Amino acid sequence: MVVTTSKPIEEILRALGAGRRWVVLGCSECAAVCQTGGSAQVDEMVERLEEAGRTVLASISLDSPCDRRLGRRDLKRVAAELAEADGVLCLACGGGVQAVADVVDVPVVAGLDAHFVGTVERVGVFHEECALCGRCVLNDTAGLCPVALCPKGLRNGPCEGGVDGRCDADPEAECVWERIHARLAGQGVGGFGAYQPPPDAGRWGRPRRTRPGGGKR
Ligand code: SF4
Ligand code: SF4
């Protein structure tokens, strides 16, 4: 899930500029889980814009704003309002904002900041546990990701900085390699698994894309 937070309203109003008439879009997927772009946040944003003297012509939550196919389909429901609007305020991640901007003819303003792909602990508490490195090592690390969970991104065992099992770079955290070792030992596996080559630079280069059949850029 893409973890997002709301931009301050002052920043949003600055980005809206002189435009008076807006359509507000939310996201019923990741941003809804983050409580930054769900229907309640869309309603709240409509109120705040109207308090700030803007007119909201329509508001709608899209199933997945990042999916251009769904955007093209669902935005037909507000086609008349979009034709009259000065722009769209989009409460979705950056991917969603850009996909929406491709399928409407008016400026699209981002209402959220996107941070990382995260797992959910509870509302408002998310953890980055995958850095999307493109060459997954989880099968050799007992399902714990050293790329995301080690501040130094060490793929082949610990540094020498840890103290009493804690990470020197993040004292709040246990060294992930201690956790990997303990989990592997609990599973009856000795050592740290296979040597992991460094990430292929081509897999980190941006923009990344996948192709039918599994090919990458
Ligand atoms: S090794 Fe870590 S960062 Fe890379 S794909 Fe696997 S979980 Fe994600
Ligand atoms: S102590 Fe462990 S988690 Fe921290 S930087 Fe070193 S190897 Fe990574």
XYZ file of N, CA and C and ligand atoms in Angstrom:
667
model
N 0.835 -1.180 0.000
C 0.000 0.000 0.000
C 0.880 1.243 0.000
N 0.472 2.249 -0.794
C 1.233 3.504 -0.814
C 0.795 4.344 0.384
N 1.758 4.695 1.234
C 1.451 5.453 2.445
C 1.515 6.950 2.121
N 0.451 7.637 2.439
C 0.373 9.078 2.176
C -0.008 9.840 3.438
N 0.355 11.131 3.431
C -0.143 12.063 4.452
C -0.739 13.270 3.730
N -1.558 14.008 4.450
C -2.218 15.172 3.837
C -1.278 16.362 3.798
N -1.299 17.076 2.693
C -0.568 18.343 2.654
C -1.300 19.361 3.531
N -0.565 20.323 4.095
C -1.250 21.378 4.854
C -2.220 22.134 3.947
N -3.347 22.535 4.514
C -4.377 23.207 3.710
C -3.821 24.493 3.074
N -2.905 25.170 3.776
C -2.347 26.412 3.219
C -1.597 26.106 1.922
N -0.869 24.990 1.899
C -0.125 24.607 0.687
C -1.094 24.256 -0.442
N -2.178 23.584 -0.092
C -3.168 23.221 -1.114
C -3.812 24.486 -1.691
N -4.196 25.401 -0.803
C -4.849 26.626 -1.301
C -3.895 27.427 -2.181
N -2.626 27.424 -1.806
C -1.626 28.127 -2.643
C -1.574 27.482 -4.026
N -1.614 26.150 -4.068
C -1.528 25.448 -5.356
C -2.792 25.653 -6.193
N -3.942 25.846 -5.526
C -5.177 26.084 -6.279
C -5.128 27.431 -6.987
N -4.360 28.365 -6.428
C -4.195 29.666 -7.067
C -5.517 30.413 -7.175
N -5.709 31.039 -8.324
C -6.882 31.893 -8.493
C -8.117 31.110 -8.931
N -7.942 29.825 -9.221
C -9.085 29.031 -9.698
C -10.199 28.992 -8.665
N -11.427 29.176 -9.090
C -12.551 29.231 -8.157
C -13.354 27.939 -8.125
N -13.442 27.238 -9.273
C -14.361 26.083 -9.370
C -13.554 24.794 -9.486
N -13.837 23.869 -8.566
C -13.003 22.671 -8.460
C -13.834 21.396 -8.407
N -13.210 20.343 -8.877
C -13.727 18.989 -8.654
C -12.737 18.310 -7.705
N -13.248 17.682 -6.651
C -12.381 17.009 -5.675
C -12.490 15.498 -5.880
N -11.332 14.871 -6.063
C -11.276 13.421 -6.261
C -10.598 12.754 -5.081
N -11.138 11.616 -4.643
C -10.479 10.824 -3.616
C -10.084 9.467 -4.171
N -9.489 8.676 -3.316
C -9.018 7.331 -3.688
C -9.590 6.354 -2.667
N -10.343 5.368 -3.143
C -10.961 4.439 -2.186
C -10.055 3.258 -1.875
N -8.798 3.324 -2.307
C -7.849 2.232 -2.009
C -6.857 2.706 -0.941
N -5.589 2.877 -1.329
C -4.543 3.176 -0.329
C -4.848 4.442 0.478
N -5.239 5.518 -0.211
C -5.452 6.787 0.507
C -6.636 6.685 1.458
N -7.587 5.814 1.138
C -8.700 5.612 2.068
C -8.201 4.913 3.333
N -7.333 3.911 3.162
C -6.786 3.211 4.337
C -5.959 4.175 5.190
N -5.231 5.077 4.537
C -4.410 6.055 5.274
C -5.253 7.177 5.867
N -6.544 7.182 5.536
C -7.446 8.253 5.978
C -6.949 9.616 5.521
N -6.474 9.643 4.281
C -6.046 10.902 3.665
C -6.869 11.231 2.427
N -7.492 10.193 1.826
C -8.225 10.441 0.587
C -9.490 9.621 0.461
N -9.981 9.095 1.568
C -11.244 8.352 1.544
C -12.429 9.307 1.466
N -13.625 8.749 1.470
C -14.802 9.601 1.273
C -14.955 10.618 2.407
N -14.582 10.255 3.638
C -14.695 11.216 4.748
C -13.744 12.388 4.536
N -12.521 12.088 4.034
C -11.557 13.175 3.817
C -11.958 14.026 2.612
N -12.586 13.386 1.620
C -13.085 14.170 0.474
C -14.158 15.145 0.959
N -15.100 14.649 1.783
C -16.161 15.531 2.299
C -15.567 16.672 3.120
N -14.575 16.336 3.938
C -13.930 17.359 4.768
C -13.239 18.404 3.886
N -12.585 17.937 2.813
C -11.893 18.863 1.925
C -12.877 19.778 1.205
N -14.021 19.218 0.823
C -15.057 20.040 0.170
C -15.450 21.184 1.104
N -15.677 20.856 2.384
C -16.045 21.904 3.351
C -14.955 22.955 3.466
N -13.708 22.502 3.526
C -12.603 23.460 3.723
C -12.438 24.361 2.515
N -12.626 23.805 1.326
C -12.511 24.638 0.125
C -13.636 25.657 0.079
N -14.820 25.216 0.455
C -15.949 26.158 0.409
C -15.774 27.247 1.458
N -15.245 26.868 2.633
C -14.947 27.894 3.651
C -13.918 28.894 3.131
N -13.037 28.405 2.247
C -11.974 29.269 1.703
C -12.428 30.001 0.436
N -13.740 29.935 0.152
C -14.278 30.736 -0.938
C -14.253 30.070 -2.296
N -13.917 28.771 -2.360
C -13.956 28.049 -3.633
C -15.322 27.374 -3.788
N -15.671 27.107 -5.033
C -16.889 26.354 -5.315
C -16.496 24.950 -5.733
N -17.088 23.956 -5.088
C -16.809 22.568 -5.468
C -17.979 22.083 -6.316
N -17.696 21.853 -7.587
C -18.741 21.459 -8.530
C -19.139 20.005 -8.350
N -18.174 19.164 -7.948
C -18.460 17.735 -7.754
C -17.349 17.136 -6.914
N -17.680 16.057 -6.232
C -16.641 15.291 -5.531
C -16.927 13.821 -5.773
N -15.853 13.058 -5.880
C -16.025 11.640 -6.235
C -14.823 10.864 -5.714
N -15.065 9.657 -5.222
C -13.963 8.752 -4.860
C -13.774 7.751 -5.985
N -12.580 7.689 -6.537
C -12.291 6.724 -7.597
C -11.812 5.423 -6.975
N -12.133 4.303 -7.635
C -11.688 3.006 -7.108
C -10.168 2.972 -7.010
N -9.494 3.375 -8.059
C -8.025 3.416 -8.071
C -7.604 4.540 -9.006
N -7.370 5.733 -8.484
C -6.977 6.838 -9.361
C -5.721 6.528 -10.174
N -4.875 5.608 -9.663
C -3.633 5.272 -10.381
C -3.895 4.381 -11.592
N -5.116 3.928 -11.770
C -5.451 3.061 -12.904
C -6.158 3.909 -13.967
N -5.434 4.231 -15.034
C -5.998 5.116 -16.058
C -7.295 4.556 -16.644
N -7.386 3.228 -16.741
C -8.603 2.643 -17.314
C -9.806 2.971 -16.438
N -9.643 2.819 -15.104
C -10.755 3.107 -14.198
C -11.033 4.599 -14.162
N -9.959 5.408 -14.229
C -10.147 6.858 -14.230
C -10.974 7.308 -15.423
N -10.609 6.803 -16.608
C -11.377 7.179 -17.812
C -12.839 6.774 -17.661
N -13.046 5.581 -17.102
C -14.424 5.089 -16.953
C -15.198 5.920 -15.933
N -14.616 6.101 -14.732
C -15.382 6.693 -13.633
C -15.517 8.204 -13.746
N -14.547 8.850 -14.381
C -14.635 10.315 -14.482
C -15.721 10.760 -15.456
N -16.247 9.816 -16.247
C -17.385 10.176 -17.118
C -18.571 10.630 -16.266
N -18.634 10.130 -15.024
C -19.761 10.493 -14.149
C -19.747 11.969 -13.782
N -18.575 12.600 -13.877
C -18.493 14.031 -13.550
C -17.993 14.819 -14.765
N -18.272 14.309 -15.955
C -17.769 14.962 -17.173
C -18.296 16.388 -17.301
N -19.578 16.596 -16.975
C -20.152 17.936 -17.119
C -19.464 18.916 -16.170
N -19.231 18.470 -14.931
C -18.574 19.344 -13.947
C -17.115 19.597 -14.342
N -16.446 18.575 -14.860
C -15.053 18.759 -15.281
C -14.968 19.786 -16.419
N -15.966 19.806 -17.267
C -15.949 20.752 -18.387
C -16.056 22.191 -17.891
N -16.654 22.381 -16.696
C -16.834 23.729 -16.133
C -15.747 24.106 -15.138
N -14.947 23.124 -14.723
C -14.037 23.340 -13.591
C -12.746 24.044 -14.010
N -12.171 24.776 -13.040
C -10.831 25.346 -13.252
C -9.761 24.290 -13.016
N -10.105 23.225 -12.289
C -9.122 22.183 -12.046
C -9.675 21.096 -11.142
N -8.815 20.138 -10.880
C -9.153 18.990 -10.032
C -8.193 18.978 -8.851
N -8.726 18.810 -7.652
C -7.884 18.555 -6.483
C -7.939 17.061 -6.224
N -6.792 16.401 -6.268
C -6.743 14.938 -6.207
C -6.114 14.475 -4.901
N -6.890 13.759 -4.101
C -6.403 13.223 -2.828
C -5.967 11.780 -3.058
N -4.807 11.633 -3.692
C -4.255 10.315 -4.007
C -2.735 10.447 -4.005
N -2.054 9.314 -4.182
C -0.585 9.358 -4.246
C -0.154 10.045 -5.550
N 1.144 10.260 -5.692
C 1.644 10.935 -6.884
C 1.334 10.185 -8.164
N 1.307 8.856 -8.080
C 0.941 8.078 -9.261
C -0.499 8.351 -9.652
N -1.370 8.407 -8.658
C -2.779 8.688 -8.927
C -2.967 10.067 -9.527
N -2.264 11.052 -8.966
C -2.390 12.423 -9.482
C -1.984 12.467 -10.959
N -0.888 11.791 -11.294
C -0.400 11.855 -12.671
C -1.295 11.075 -13.637
N -1.841 9.954 -13.156
C -2.743 9.195 -14.029
C -4.020 9.988 -14.289
N -4.526 10.675 -13.244
C -5.722 11.504 -13.433
C -5.408 12.654 -14.394
N -4.224 13.251 -14.228
C -3.869 14.387 -15.088
C -3.804 13.996 -16.556
N -3.559 12.711 -16.815
C -3.514 12.236 -18.201
C -4.899 12.080 -18.817
N -5.924 11.988 -17.981
C -7.248 11.693 -18.540
C -8.240 12.838 -18.369
N -7.798 13.965 -17.830
C -8.674 15.145 -17.782
C -7.983 16.285 -18.534
N -8.753 17.308 -18.873
C -8.210 18.416 -19.672
C -7.938 19.663 -18.853
N -8.000 19.532 -17.516
C -7.774 20.696 -16.646
C -6.596 20.394 -15.725
N -6.007 21.430 -15.109
C -4.896 21.180 -14.174
C -5.329 20.304 -12.999
N -4.402 19.485 -12.524
C -4.669 18.614 -11.366
C -3.700 18.987 -10.243
N -4.253 19.290 -9.078
C -3.459 19.679 -7.911
C -3.362 18.485 -6.962
N -2.158 18.226 -6.467
C -1.935 17.131 -5.512
C -2.269 17.587 -4.101
N -3.105 16.808 -3.419
C -3.460 17.155 -2.047
C -2.721 16.345 -0.999
N -1.927 15.368 -1.439
C -1.238 14.482 -0.495
C 0.262 14.425 -0.786
N 1.010 13.987 0.209
C 2.417 13.627 0.023
C 2.513 12.111 0.142
N 3.189 11.478 -0.808
C 3.367 10.019 -0.779
C 4.747 9.695 -0.224
N 4.827 8.652 0.612
C 6.078 8.397 1.325
C 6.732 7.068 0.963
N 6.009 5.973 1.102
C 6.615 4.664 0.840
C 5.514 3.629 0.690
N 5.934 2.451 0.240
C 5.008 1.320 0.210
C 5.078 0.662 1.579
N 3.963 0.590 2.262
C 4.016 0.168 3.643
C 3.043 -0.943 3.994
N 3.303 -1.542 5.143
C 2.360 -2.473 5.736
C 1.611 -1.731 6.841
N 0.452 -2.264 7.212
C -0.426 -1.570 8.152
C -0.331 -2.239 9.521
N -0.005 -1.443 10.539
C -0.060 -1.928 11.924
C -1.457 -1.651 12.468
N -1.832 -0.404 12.392
C -3.190 0.047 12.720
C -3.359 1.412 12.077
N -4.514 2.017 12.233
C -4.762 3.295 11.555
C -3.665 4.296 11.912
N -3.032 4.823 10.912
C -2.000 5.840 11.120
C -0.631 5.283 11.450
N -0.503 3.969 11.590
C 0.810 3.380 11.899
C 1.172 2.404 10.786
N 2.139 2.802 9.967
C 2.537 2.010 8.806
C 4.041 1.766 8.869
N 4.469 0.654 8.292
C 5.888 0.313 8.305
C 6.387 0.112 6.883
N 7.546 0.666 6.571
C 8.177 0.369 5.288
C 8.930 -0.945 5.441
N 8.493 -1.967 4.727
C 9.141 -3.275 4.844
C 9.603 -3.808 3.502
N 9.380 -3.048 2.446
C 9.890 -3.407 1.129
C 10.280 -2.113 0.429
N 11.517 -2.050 -0.030
C 12.000 -0.844 -0.721
C 11.903 -0.994 -2.233
N 11.211 -2.049 -2.691
C 10.968 -2.246 -4.132
C 12.274 -2.326 -4.907
N 13.196 -3.167 -4.413
C 14.543 -3.172 -5.002
C 14.605 -3.898 -6.340
N 13.601 -4.716 -6.649
C 13.604 -5.391 -7.937
C 14.334 -6.719 -7.952
N 15.000 -7.078 -6.859
C 15.671 -8.386 -6.775
C 15.478 -8.883 -5.357
N 14.397 -9.589 -5.137
C 13.953 -9.887 -3.772
C 14.798 -10.979 -3.124
N 15.217 -10.720 -1.890
C 16.063 -11.680 -1.165
C 15.303 -12.397 -0.055
N 14.011 -12.184 0.038
C 13.262 -12.703 1.193
C 13.378 -14.213 1.347
N 13.563 -14.933 0.240
C 13.644 -16.395 0.344
C 14.901 -16.867 1.054
N 15.864 -15.972 1.179
C 17.107 -16.328 1.869
C 17.267 -15.611 3.202
N 16.287 -14.818 3.582
C 16.431 -14.037 4.808
C 15.239 -14.248 5.740
N 14.673 -15.426 5.676
C 13.572 -15.792 6.574
C 12.408 -14.810 6.465
N 12.243 -14.213 5.306
C 11.091 -13.327 5.102
C 11.219 -11.967 5.736
N 12.443 -11.572 6.103
C 12.670 -10.226 6.640
C 13.548 -9.476 5.641
N 13.180 -8.269 5.305
C 13.886 -7.554 4.242
C 15.009 -6.686 4.796
N 16.270 -7.046 4.523
C 17.371 -6.218 5.005
C 17.551 -4.936 4.190
N 16.987 -4.906 3.000
C 17.115 -3.688 2.183
C 16.296 -2.561 2.805
N 15.095 -2.891 3.235
C 14.226 -1.864 3.816
C 14.453 -1.692 5.314
N 14.756 -2.778 6.028
C 14.780 -2.718 7.494
C 16.151 -2.425 8.076
N 17.196 -2.558 7.286
C 18.540 -2.152 7.732
C 18.798 -0.749 7.192
N 19.083 0.223 8.050
C 19.293 1.591 7.558
C 20.424 1.678 6.536
N 21.357 0.689 6.585
C 22.454 0.706 5.612
C 22.147 -0.183 4.402
N 20.995 -0.812 4.406
C 20.579 -1.618 3.259
C 21.485 -2.803 2.999
N 22.050 -3.396 4.056
C 23.031 -4.471 3.878
C 22.346 -5.782 3.532
N 22.709 -6.336 2.384
C 22.037 -7.541 1.881
C 22.744 -8.825 2.271
N 23.942 -8.729 2.861
C 24.726 -9.948 3.075
C 25.261 -10.054 4.494
N 24.443 -9.705 5.448
C 24.874 -9.853 6.822
C 25.111 -8.508 7.476
N 25.289 -8.547 8.802
C 25.314 -7.298 9.568
C 26.632 -6.540 9.458
N 26.545 -5.274 9.767
C 27.754 -4.460 9.945
C 28.307 -4.763 11.347
N 29.294 -3.997 11.760
C 29.868 -4.231 13.088
C 29.386 -3.201 14.091
N 28.370 -2.425 13.693
C 27.958 -1.315 14.552
C 26.924 -1.666 15.601
N 26.225 -2.777 15.421
C 25.152 -3.105 16.346
C 25.655 -3.327 17.765
N 24.841 -2.915 18.749
C 25.211 -3.085 20.159
C 24.095 -3.837 20.856
N 24.445 -4.971 21.445
C 23.464 -5.793 22.168
C 22.223 -6.059 21.319
N 22.451 -6.292 20.046
C 21.326 -6.631 19.174
C 20.563 -5.430 18.649
N 20.926 -4.220 19.111
C 20.258 -3.020 18.625
C 21.063 -2.423 17.471
N 20.403 -1.680 16.632
C 21.038 -1.070 15.462
C 21.682 0.254 15.850
N 22.946 0.445 15.458
C 23.609 1.708 15.809
C 23.038 2.882 15.024
N 22.504 2.597 13.838
C 21.975 3.688 13.020
C 20.531 4.023 13.383
N 19.879 3.126 14.092
C 18.485 3.345 14.494
C 18.285 2.661 15.841
N 18.694 3.340 16.925
C 18.686 2.699 18.243
C 17.304 2.225 18.681
N 16.238 2.728 18.064
C 14.909 2.251 18.434
C 14.651 0.844 17.909
N 15.496 0.417 16.954
C 15.206 -0.847 16.271
C 16.216 -1.921 16.634
N 15.711 -3.148 16.646
C 16.594 -4.298 16.740
C 17.288 -4.447 15.388
N 18.561 -4.856 15.391
C 19.266 -5.100 14.121
C 18.501 -6.165 13.342
N 18.151 -5.852 12.104
C 17.346 -6.803 11.333
C 18.115 -8.100 11.104
N 19.446 -7.994 11.039
C 20.215 -9.224 10.834
C 20.196 -10.121 12.067
N 20.051 -9.515 13.259
C 19.841 -10.328 14.464
C 18.503 -11.070 14.355
N 17.497 -10.356 13.858
C 16.172 -10.961 13.709
C 16.211 -12.079 12.665
N 16.914 -11.807 11.550
C 17.006 -12.830 10.497
C 17.693 -14.077 11.056
N 18.791 -13.853 11.753
C 19.544 -14.971 12.309
C 18.662 -15.773 13.274
N 17.962 -15.062 14.171
C 17.127 -15.739 15.163
C 15.998 -16.509 14.481
N 15.408 -15.909 13.464
C 14.295 -16.599 12.797
C 14.792 -17.828 12.038
N 15.930 -17.661 11.355
C 16.486 -18.817 10.640
C 16.845 -19.928 11.610
N 17.439 -19.534 12.754
C 17.813 -20.544 13.745
C 16.573 -21.264 14.260
N 15.493 -20.489 14.484
C 14.246 -21.077 14.941
C 13.658 -22.046 13.917
N 14.006 -21.824 12.669
C 13.520 -22.707 11.603
C 14.519 -23.832 11.321
N 15.566 -23.880 12.147
C 16.556 -24.941 11.993
C 17.519 -24.718 10.851
N 17.661 -23.453 10.420
C 18.572 -23.142 9.317
C 19.781 -22.406 9.893
N 20.972 -22.875 9.607
C 22.174 -22.192 10.072
C 22.613 -21.153 9.053
N 23.367 -20.161 9.497
C 23.920 -19.172 8.565
C 22.871 -18.183 8.095
N 23.294 -17.367 7.153
C 22.445 -16.277 6.679
C 21.915 -16.507 5.269
N 21.913 -17.730 4.788
C 21.402 -17.975 3.454
C 22.445 -17.678 2.393
N 22.006 -17.627 1.152
C 22.915 -17.501 0.021
C 23.470 -16.087 -0.105
N 24.663 -15.991 -0.749
C 25.218 -14.668 -1.062
C 24.262 -13.926 -1.986
N 24.023 -12.658 -1.698
C 23.124 -11.861 -2.524
C 23.936 -10.847 -3.311
N 23.923 -10.924 -4.622
C 24.640 -9.922 -5.404
C 24.007 -8.555 -5.206
N 24.783 -7.496 -5.433
C 24.187 -6.162 -5.289
C 23.043 -5.990 -6.275
N 22.139 -5.059 -5.964
C 21.030 -4.856 -6.898
C 21.574 -4.475 -8.263
N 20.936 -4.999 -9.279
C 21.285 -4.653 -10.646
C 20.902 -3.193 -10.874
N 21.893 -2.364 -11.229
C 21.616 -0.934 -11.367
C 20.456 -0.693 -12.327
N 20.333 -1.561 -13.336
C 19.257 -1.393 -14.301
C 17.889 -1.545 -13.663
N 17.840 -2.315 -12.540
C 16.551 -2.523 -11.897
C 16.184 -1.348 -10.994
N 17.174 -0.510 -10.656
C 16.897 0.643 -9.808
C 16.653 1.895 -10.648
N 17.135 1.858 -11.903
C 17.001 3.049 -12.734
C 15.541 3.430 -12.901
N 15.297 4.700 -12.988
C 13.917 5.170 -13.110
C 13.725 5.916 -14.418
N 12.537 5.931 -14.958
C 11.327 5.295 -14.423
C 11.322 3.796 -14.664
N 10.848 3.062 -13.662
C 10.745 1.614 -13.805
C 9.383 1.262 -14.373
N 9.350 0.185 -15.121
C 8.065 -0.285 -15.651
C 8.177 -1.773 -15.877
N 7.062 -2.434 -15.824
C 7.029 -3.854 -16.184
C 6.299 -3.985 -17.507
N 6.534 -5.116 -18.158
C 5.916 -5.335 -19.459
C 5.201 -6.684 -19.438
N 4.233 -6.860 -20.333
C 3.572 -8.172 -20.393
C 4.614 -9.264 -20.536
N 4.451 -10.353 -19.794
C 5.415 -11.439 -19.858
C 6.505 -11.310 -18.818
N 6.480 -10.222 -18.021
C 7.412 -10.112 -16.912
C 8.657 -9.319 -17.171
N 8.866 -8.801 -18.376
C 10.054 -8.015 -18.655
C 10.032 -6.696 -17.915
N 11.225 -6.178 -17.657
C 11.315 -4.864 -17.012
C 12.034 -3.941 -17.963
N 12.151 -2.685 -17.543
C 12.743 -1.678 -18.416
C 14.163 -2.060 -18.809
S 14.494 -7.648 -0.982
Fe 13.275 -6.238 0.224
S 13.201 -4.377 -1.012
Fe 13.821 -6.012 -2.382
S 11.868 -6.717 -3.270
Fe 12.320 -8.048 -1.495
S 11.192 -7.132 0.213
Fe 11.338 -5.566 -1.415
S 23.196 -2.796 13.142
Fe 22.100 -4.228 11.783
S 20.312 -3.087 11.034
Fe 21.750 -1.586 11.893
S 22.974 -0.868 10.180
Fe 24.111 -2.589 11.122
S 23.402 -4.436 10.001
Fe 21.960 -2.799 9.519
